[in-house]
């Protein structure tokens, strides 16, 4: 039995986590779900968006499946997602983008996995005003050897384990010679330890063009925080958008799996939410737990439902159904 902390979160979070846990349970996953609170709901109820009990549960069990959390714009608490990533040093943000059957998208045959460094770069929040009048701002980017080695090694190890053939390291070392130059240099060093995996590097602007011209050429991509943030959404866009893309945040001894979309307050409580993104995140979690065959069985059921039972799917992906009909269609296949 695996203990997994389940954070339903805000908005459509309850609906999609209910769907995902039902599908995993129906497939026979041996998971003991430990439900914990976080987000706006937790803030209203307990006066904190990230209660101590939730942190303690993640500390104890080291693995969490998280629905979307509402982050107020401007004032209010800072992003809980960022807080959780920092607290548990979840330095790898992993975002696969794979073409899906019967999903409207300009591309077919895309099957790439993007590794984004999750803890540094321009996202460390070191910003300040240079002048009193606040007409001149500066932001500091941090890249360290240690963190770069960790994320690049994680990408190579993933490629090796999953039989992937090529790593593309994305940088801007022609301009940002020290920060992304260091990242590139470390990539070249680490690549020497994996002679069976092809290694290439691309400058980020060229990469953006290549990804929309011929995304099929990419296999595993590794990059720094800001570039990864942008390119991972671009990658999702290649295969149908954020509603069908899973994500994992993984550190040395803890992992959090989450949907990349938000809490969708416009459709919350209406039973219309599409659980696919969180479901794909949950499949990454099963793989992390060593349950690859179970993950494959569920993936195959999702593909069949998209291909042959489109009517039962949620409306955002062209179906005529809702969360419940889609969930039930997948569960029916898993039971048969
Ligand atoms: P959103 O992703 O919540 O919604 C954008 C649009 O996509 C909406 O029309 C919504 O109905 C639709 N949508 C999103 N997920 C869907 C799903 N699973 N099924 C069907 N339709 C779906 O983005 P937003 O409106 O900009 O953000 C709302 C809140 O979510 C904000 O508070 C934001 O901070 C938060 N947010 C959280 C996360 C996270 O927890 N990882 C990520 C992004 C945004």
Short mmCIF file of C-alpha atoms and ligand atoms in Angstrom, two decimals:
data_model
loop_
_atom_site.label_atom_id
_atom_site.label_comp_id
_atom_site.label_asym_id
_atom_site.label_seq_id
_atom_site.Cartn_x
_atom_site.Cartn_y
_atom_site.Cartn_z
CA UNK A 1 0.00 0.00 0.00
CA UNK A 2 1.32 3.47 -0.90
CA UNK A 3 0.40 6.43 1.31
CA UNK A 4 -0.32 9.49 -0.85
CA UNK A 5 -1.25 12.94 0.43
CA UNK A 6 -4.24 14.16 -1.58
CA UNK A 7 -4.76 17.92 -1.76
CA UNK A 8 -8.04 18.55 -3.63
CA UNK A 9 -7.43 22.31 -3.61
CA UNK A 10 -9.85 24.99 -4.82
CA UNK A 11 -12.48 25.48 -7.53
CA UNK A 12 -12.78 22.36 -9.69
CA UNK A 13 -10.15 20.64 -7.51
CA UNK A 14 -12.67 18.55 -5.57
CA UNK A 15 -14.40 17.35 -8.74
CA UNK A 16 -11.24 16.33 -10.58
CA UNK A 17 -9.53 14.70 -7.59
CA UNK A 18 -12.72 12.69 -6.94
CA UNK A 19 -12.65 11.52 -10.56
CA UNK A 20 -8.94 10.65 -10.50
CA UNK A 21 -9.03 8.74 -7.20
CA UNK A 22 -12.05 6.80 -8.46
CA UNK A 23 -10.22 5.84 -11.67
CA UNK A 24 -7.05 4.79 -9.83
CA UNK A 25 -9.00 2.83 -7.24
CA UNK A 26 -11.04 1.11 -9.97
CA UNK A 27 -7.82 0.17 -11.79
CA UNK A 28 -6.62 -1.54 -8.61
CA UNK A 29 -3.99 0.96 -7.44
CA UNK A 30 -3.02 0.17 -3.86
CA UNK A 31 -3.15 3.70 -2.54
CA UNK A 32 -4.14 4.97 0.85
CA UNK A 33 -5.29 8.56 0.19
CA UNK A 34 -4.57 10.99 3.01
CA UNK A 35 -6.71 14.05 2.33
CA UNK A 36 -5.24 17.42 3.35
CA UNK A 37 -6.21 21.05 2.88
CA UNK A 38 -4.43 23.88 1.09
CA UNK A 39 -5.31 27.00 -0.88
CA UNK A 40 -8.02 29.61 -0.62
CA UNK A 41 -10.48 27.20 1.00
CA UNK A 42 -7.96 26.33 3.72
CA UNK A 43 -7.25 30.03 4.22
CA UNK A 44 -10.95 30.82 4.72
CA UNK A 45 -11.48 27.87 7.05
CA UNK A 46 -8.23 27.72 9.02
CA UNK A 47 -6.69 31.15 8.50
CA UNK A 48 -3.73 29.81 6.53
CA UNK A 49 -3.45 28.67 2.91
CA UNK A 50 -0.85 26.05 3.82
CA UNK A 51 -1.78 24.47 7.18
CA UNK A 52 0.91 22.86 9.33
CA UNK A 53 -0.91 19.51 9.15
CA UNK A 54 -0.60 19.51 5.35
CA UNK A 55 3.13 20.25 5.50
CA UNK A 56 3.56 17.58 8.18
CA UNK A 57 1.69 15.02 6.06
CA UNK A 58 3.86 15.72 2.99
CA UNK A 59 6.96 15.57 5.22
CA UNK A 60 5.91 12.19 6.52
CA UNK A 61 4.70 10.53 3.32
CA UNK A 62 6.93 12.38 0.78
CA UNK A 63 4.42 12.14 -2.03
CA UNK A 64 1.40 14.26 -2.92
CA UNK A 65 -1.23 14.57 -5.62
CA UNK A 66 -2.49 18.12 -5.77
CA UNK A 67 -5.45 19.79 -7.42
CA UNK A 68 -5.27 23.45 -8.48
CA UNK A 69 -5.04 26.17 -5.84
CA UNK A 70 -6.49 29.63 -6.24
CA UNK A 71 -3.84 32.33 -5.83
CA UNK A 72 -5.28 35.82 -5.32
CA UNK A 73 -3.82 38.41 -7.69
CA UNK A 74 -1.94 41.25 -5.98
CA UNK A 75 -2.48 41.22 -2.22
CA UNK A 76 -3.01 38.05 -0.20
CA UNK A 77 -0.86 35.00 0.28
CA UNK A 78 1.95 34.12 -2.07
CA UNK A 79 1.78 31.11 -4.34
CA UNK A 80 1.38 27.89 -2.33
CA UNK A 81 2.67 25.96 -5.31
CA UNK A 82 5.96 27.83 -5.10
CA UNK A 83 6.05 27.44 -1.31
CA UNK A 84 5.59 23.66 -1.56
CA UNK A 85 8.25 23.36 -4.26
CA UNK A 86 10.73 25.33 -2.16
CA UNK A 87 9.92 23.66 1.14
CA UNK A 88 10.62 20.18 -0.26
CA UNK A 89 13.28 21.24 -2.80
CA UNK A 90 11.33 19.81 -5.72
CA UNK A 91 13.93 20.91 -8.24
CA UNK A 92 12.67 18.99 -11.31
CA UNK A 93 9.52 20.17 -12.98
CA UNK A 94 8.67 17.50 -15.51
CA UNK A 95 6.09 18.09 -18.19
CA UNK A 96 5.43 15.45 -20.87
CA UNK A 97 3.62 16.48 -24.06
CA UNK A 98 2.33 13.60 -26.12
CA UNK A 99 -0.17 13.70 -28.98
CA UNK A 100 -3.53 12.27 -27.98
CA UNK A 101 -6.04 10.46 -30.17
CA UNK A 102 -9.02 12.48 -31.35
CA UNK A 103 -7.93 15.73 -29.68
CA UNK A 104 -7.97 18.82 -31.83
CA UNK A 105 -4.36 19.91 -32.36
CA UNK A 106 -2.28 21.11 -35.31
CA UNK A 107 0.35 18.39 -34.69
CA UNK A 108 0.51 14.61 -34.59
CA UNK A 109 3.31 12.34 -33.46
CA UNK A 110 4.59 14.63 -30.68
CA UNK A 111 6.13 12.74 -27.78
CA UNK A 112 8.48 14.88 -25.73
CA UNK A 113 9.26 15.41 -22.05
CA UNK A 114 10.45 18.75 -20.75
CA UNK A 115 12.61 19.06 -17.61
CA UNK A 116 12.55 22.55 -16.13
CA UNK A 117 14.83 23.61 -13.27
CA UNK A 118 12.33 24.57 -10.61
CA UNK A 119 14.20 26.43 -7.89
CA UNK A 120 16.44 29.12 -9.35
CA UNK A 121 17.10 31.17 -12.51
CA UNK A 122 15.11 34.40 -12.56
CA UNK A 123 12.44 32.99 -10.23
CA UNK A 124 14.16 33.39 -6.88
CA UNK A 125 12.34 36.66 -6.20
CA UNK A 126 15.50 38.78 -5.87
CA UNK A 127 14.16 42.02 -7.32
CA UNK A 128 14.67 45.59 -6.22
CA UNK A 129 14.25 49.19 -7.25
CA UNK A 130 17.46 50.97 -8.18
CA UNK A 131 16.02 54.45 -7.62
CA UNK A 132 13.62 56.04 -5.13
CA UNK A 133 11.24 57.09 -7.92
CA UNK A 134 10.73 53.45 -8.92
CA UNK A 135 11.55 54.00 -12.57
CA UNK A 136 14.38 51.47 -12.67
CA UNK A 137 14.02 47.86 -11.53
CA UNK A 138 16.49 44.99 -11.41
CA UNK A 139 16.05 41.25 -11.07
CA UNK A 140 18.78 38.73 -10.34
CA UNK A 141 19.11 35.32 -11.97
CA UNK A 142 20.88 32.58 -10.03
CA UNK A 143 22.37 29.45 -11.57
CA UNK A 144 24.51 27.13 -9.45
CA UNK A 145 26.60 24.13 -10.43
CA UNK A 146 24.89 21.99 -7.81
CA UNK A 147 21.31 22.69 -8.94
CA UNK A 148 22.22 22.46 -12.63
CA UNK A 149 23.92 19.10 -12.12
CA UNK A 150 20.84 17.81 -10.35
CA UNK A 151 18.28 18.75 -13.02
CA UNK A 152 20.48 17.75 -15.97
CA UNK A 153 21.34 14.42 -14.36
CA UNK A 154 17.63 13.86 -13.64
CA UNK A 155 16.87 14.39 -17.35
CA UNK A 156 19.61 11.97 -18.45
CA UNK A 157 18.59 9.35 -15.89
CA UNK A 158 14.98 9.63 -17.03
CA UNK A 159 16.06 9.20 -20.66
CA UNK A 160 18.17 6.18 -19.77
CA UNK A 161 15.43 4.51 -17.74
CA UNK A 162 12.70 5.13 -20.31
CA UNK A 163 14.77 4.25 -23.39
CA UNK A 164 14.70 7.82 -24.71
CA UNK A 165 17.30 8.60 -27.36
CA UNK A 166 18.12 12.30 -27.24
CA UNK A 167 18.52 15.21 -24.82
CA UNK A 168 18.17 18.79 -26.03
CA UNK A 169 19.58 21.38 -23.62
CA UNK A 170 18.07 24.84 -24.12
CA UNK A 171 19.98 27.98 -23.15
CA UNK A 172 20.90 31.53 -24.15
CA UNK A 173 24.63 31.22 -23.57
CA UNK A 174 25.47 33.59 -26.44
CA UNK A 175 24.08 36.48 -24.34
CA UNK A 176 23.74 35.22 -20.76
CA UNK A 177 27.25 33.84 -20.82
CA UNK A 178 27.72 33.21 -17.11
CA UNK A 179 24.35 31.90 -15.95
CA UNK A 180 23.06 29.88 -18.88
CA UNK A 181 26.66 29.43 -20.05
CA UNK A 182 27.34 27.52 -16.84
CA UNK A 183 24.20 25.44 -17.39
CA UNK A 184 25.35 24.54 -20.91
CA UNK A 185 28.88 23.70 -19.79
CA UNK A 186 27.57 21.34 -17.12
CA UNK A 187 25.24 19.73 -19.67
CA UNK A 188 28.20 18.98 -21.95
CA UNK A 189 30.13 17.47 -19.04
CA UNK A 190 27.27 15.24 -17.90
CA UNK A 191 26.52 14.11 -21.46
CA UNK A 192 29.93 12.40 -21.50
CA UNK A 193 28.66 9.93 -18.89
CA UNK A 194 25.82 8.86 -21.19
CA UNK A 195 27.40 8.02 -24.55
CA UNK A 196 24.32 6.00 -25.58
CA UNK A 197 22.14 9.16 -25.47
CA UNK A 198 22.49 11.79 -28.18
CA UNK A 199 23.08 15.29 -26.82
CA UNK A 200 22.43 18.60 -28.54
CA UNK A 201 22.03 22.19 -27.38
CA UNK A 202 19.85 24.91 -28.84
CA UNK A 203 19.48 28.61 -28.16
CA UNK A 204 16.04 29.30 -26.72
CA UNK A 205 14.73 31.53 -29.55
CA UNK A 206 15.66 28.93 -32.15
CA UNK A 207 14.13 26.27 -29.90
CA UNK A 208 10.79 28.11 -29.79
CA UNK A 209 10.71 28.18 -33.58
CA UNK A 210 11.78 24.54 -33.94
CA UNK A 211 9.11 23.42 -31.50
CA UNK A 212 6.33 24.93 -33.58
CA UNK A 213 7.89 23.96 -36.92
CA UNK A 214 8.75 20.33 -36.20
CA UNK A 215 8.13 19.28 -32.58
CA UNK A 216 8.46 15.60 -33.47
CA UNK A 217 12.26 16.01 -33.57
CA UNK A 218 12.43 16.46 -29.78
CA UNK A 219 12.64 13.74 -27.18
CA UNK A 220 13.80 14.94 -23.74
CA UNK A 221 14.41 18.67 -23.21
CA UNK A 222 16.20 20.22 -20.23
CA UNK A 223 16.39 23.92 -19.46
CA UNK A 224 16.50 26.65 -16.83
CA UNK A 225 13.48 27.96 -14.92
CA UNK A 226 12.20 30.87 -17.06
CA UNK A 227 12.77 29.20 -20.43
CA UNK A 228 11.21 26.01 -19.06
CA UNK A 229 8.16 27.88 -17.82
CA UNK A 230 7.47 29.29 -21.27
CA UNK A 231 8.46 26.28 -23.36
CA UNK A 232 6.50 23.83 -21.21
CA UNK A 233 3.27 25.74 -21.87
CA UNK A 234 4.22 25.90 -25.53
CA UNK A 235 4.72 22.11 -25.46
CA UNK A 236 1.26 21.65 -23.90
CA UNK A 237 -0.18 23.80 -26.65
CA UNK A 238 1.20 21.40 -29.24
CA UNK A 239 -0.91 18.52 -27.96
CA UNK A 240 -4.21 20.11 -26.92
CA UNK A 241 -3.46 22.56 -24.13
CA UNK A 242 -3.21 22.69 -20.36
CA UNK A 243 -6.44 20.71 -19.89
CA UNK A 244 -4.75 17.53 -21.08
CA UNK A 245 -1.20 17.91 -19.73
CA UNK A 246 0.15 16.39 -16.54
CA UNK A 247 3.10 17.58 -14.48
CA UNK A 248 5.41 16.39 -11.74
CA UNK A 249 7.63 18.24 -9.30
CA UNK A 250 10.30 15.89 -8.06
CA UNK A 251 13.15 16.32 -5.57
CA UNK A 252 15.60 13.86 -4.07
CA UNK A 253 13.19 12.48 -1.51
CA UNK A 254 9.76 14.00 -2.18
CA UNK A 255 7.46 14.45 -5.14
CA UNK A 256 4.31 16.36 -5.91
CA UNK A 257 2.11 15.65 -8.91
CA UNK A 258 -0.31 18.30 -10.11
CA UNK A 259 -2.46 19.53 -12.94
CA UNK A 260 -0.98 22.55 -14.69
CA UNK A 261 -4.26 24.36 -15.22
CA UNK A 262 -5.85 26.54 -12.56
CA UNK A 263 -8.92 26.19 -10.35
CA UNK A 264 -11.33 27.24 -13.17
CA UNK A 265 -13.74 29.20 -10.93
CA UNK A 266 -16.03 29.82 -13.94
CA UNK A 267 -17.05 26.15 -14.11
CA UNK A 268 -16.45 25.04 -10.51
CA UNK A 269 -19.29 23.01 -9.00
CA UNK A 270 -21.00 22.48 -12.36
CA UNK A 271 -19.66 18.99 -13.01
CA UNK A 272 -18.03 20.09 -16.28
CA UNK A 273 -14.35 19.92 -15.31
CA UNK A 274 -12.04 17.77 -17.36
CA UNK A 275 -9.96 15.51 -15.10
CA UNK A 276 -7.49 14.42 -17.84
CA UNK A 277 -4.59 16.70 -16.84
CA UNK A 278 -4.66 15.59 -13.21
CA UNK A 279 -5.16 12.02 -14.35
CA UNK A 280 -1.99 12.15 -16.47
CA UNK A 281 -0.18 13.62 -13.44
CA UNK A 282 -1.47 10.69 -11.39
CA UNK A 283 -0.08 8.28 -14.02
CA UNK A 284 3.33 9.95 -13.61
CA UNK A 285 2.90 9.35 -9.90
CA UNK A 286 2.16 5.66 -10.46
CA UNK A 287 5.34 5.41 -12.56
CA UNK A 288 7.30 7.15 -9.80
CA UNK A 289 5.94 4.52 -7.41
CA UNK A 290 7.08 1.76 -9.76
CA UNK A 291 3.55 0.93 -10.92
CA UNK A 292 4.32 1.30 -14.62
CA UNK A 293 1.98 -1.43 -15.80
CA UNK A 294 -0.95 0.01 -13.96
CA UNK A 295 -0.20 3.45 -15.41
CA UNK A 296 -0.10 1.96 -18.90
CA UNK A 297 -3.41 0.18 -18.37
CA UNK A 298 -5.11 3.44 -17.37
CA UNK A 299 -3.43 5.38 -20.20
CA UNK A 300 -4.72 2.85 -22.68
CA UNK A 301 -8.28 3.20 -21.24
CA UNK A 302 -8.08 7.01 -21.58
CA UNK A 303 -6.94 6.70 -25.20
CA UNK A 304 -9.78 4.29 -25.99
CA UNK A 305 -12.36 6.60 -24.45
CA UNK A 306 -10.99 9.59 -26.41
CA UNK A 307 -10.97 7.55 -29.60
CA UNK A 308 -14.17 5.55 -29.34
CA UNK A 309 -16.40 7.19 -26.74
CA UNK A 310 -15.88 10.87 -27.48
CA UNK A 311 -19.51 11.64 -26.66
CA UNK A 312 -18.89 10.73 -23.02
CA UNK A 313 -15.94 13.13 -22.78
CA UNK A 314 -16.11 16.62 -21.29
CA UNK A 315 -17.13 19.52 -23.51
CA UNK A 316 -13.81 21.38 -23.43
CA UNK A 317 -12.30 18.59 -25.55
CA UNK A 318 -15.24 18.29 -27.92
CA UNK A 319 -17.36 15.77 -26.02
CA UNK A 320 -20.99 16.04 -25.00
CA UNK A 321 -20.62 14.67 -21.49
CA UNK A 322 -19.36 15.83 -18.13
CA UNK A 323 -16.85 14.86 -15.44
CA UNK A 324 -18.99 11.97 -14.31
CA UNK A 325 -19.73 10.43 -17.72
CA UNK A 326 -16.07 10.67 -18.74
CA UNK A 327 -14.89 9.14 -15.46
CA UNK A 328 -17.44 6.37 -15.73
CA UNK A 329 -16.46 5.58 -19.35
CA UNK A 330 -12.83 5.09 -18.26
CA UNK A 331 -13.82 3.07 -15.19
CA UNK A 332 -16.09 0.83 -17.29
CA UNK A 333 -13.15 -0.10 -19.55
CA UNK A 334 -10.95 -0.75 -16.52
CA UNK A 335 -13.58 -3.05 -14.98
CA UNK A 336 -14.17 -5.05 -18.20
P1 LIG B 1 -7.63 28.38 -15.23
O1 LIG B 1 -6.68 27.35 -15.76
O2 LIG B 1 -8.24 28.10 -13.91
O3 LIG B 1 -8.82 28.61 -16.29
C1 LIG B 1 -8.63 29.07 -17.63
C2 LIG B 1 -9.79 28.56 -18.52
O4 LIG B 1 -9.62 27.15 -18.74
C3 LIG B 1 -11.16 28.71 -17.88
O5 LIG B 1 -12.11 29.03 -18.86
C4 LIG B 1 -11.46 27.36 -17.30
O6 LIG B 1 -12.84 27.04 -17.22
C5 LIG B 1 -10.74 26.42 -18.27
N1 LIG B 1 -10.26 25.21 -17.59
C6 LIG B 1 -9.16 25.11 -16.80
N2 LIG B 1 -9.04 23.85 -16.35
C7 LIG B 1 -10.06 23.13 -16.87
C8 LIG B 1 -10.46 21.77 -16.76
N3 LIG B 1 -9.79 20.88 -16.04
N4 LIG B 1 -11.58 21.39 -17.43
C9 LIG B 1 -12.26 22.25 -18.19
N5 LIG B 1 -11.93 23.56 -18.34
C10 LIG B 1 -10.84 24.00 -17.68
O7 LIG B 1 -6.83 29.76 -15.19
P2 LIG B 1 -7.22 31.15 -14.50
O8 LIG B 1 -8.68 31.40 -14.68
O9 LIG B 1 -6.24 32.09 -15.02
O10 LIG B 1 -6.90 30.91 -12.97
C11 LIG B 1 -7.88 30.65 -11.95
C12 LIG B 1 -7.19 30.47 -10.61
O11 LIG B 1 -6.30 29.32 -10.65
C13 LIG B 1 -6.27 31.65 -10.22
O12 LIG B 1 -6.45 31.89 -8.85
C14 LIG B 1 -4.86 31.16 -10.48
O13 LIG B 1 -3.92 31.76 -9.64
C15 LIG B 1 -5.00 29.68 -10.17
N6 LIG B 1 -3.99 28.83 -10.85
C16 LIG B 1 -3.51 27.78 -10.13
C17 LIG B 1 -2.61 26.90 -10.72
C18 LIG B 1 -2.11 25.73 -9.92
O14 LIG B 1 -2.57 25.50 -8.80
N7 LIG B 1 -1.18 24.95 -10.43
C19 LIG B 1 -2.20 27.08 -12.05
C20 LIG B 1 -2.74 28.17 -12.78
C21 LIG B 1 -3.66 29.04 -12.16
#
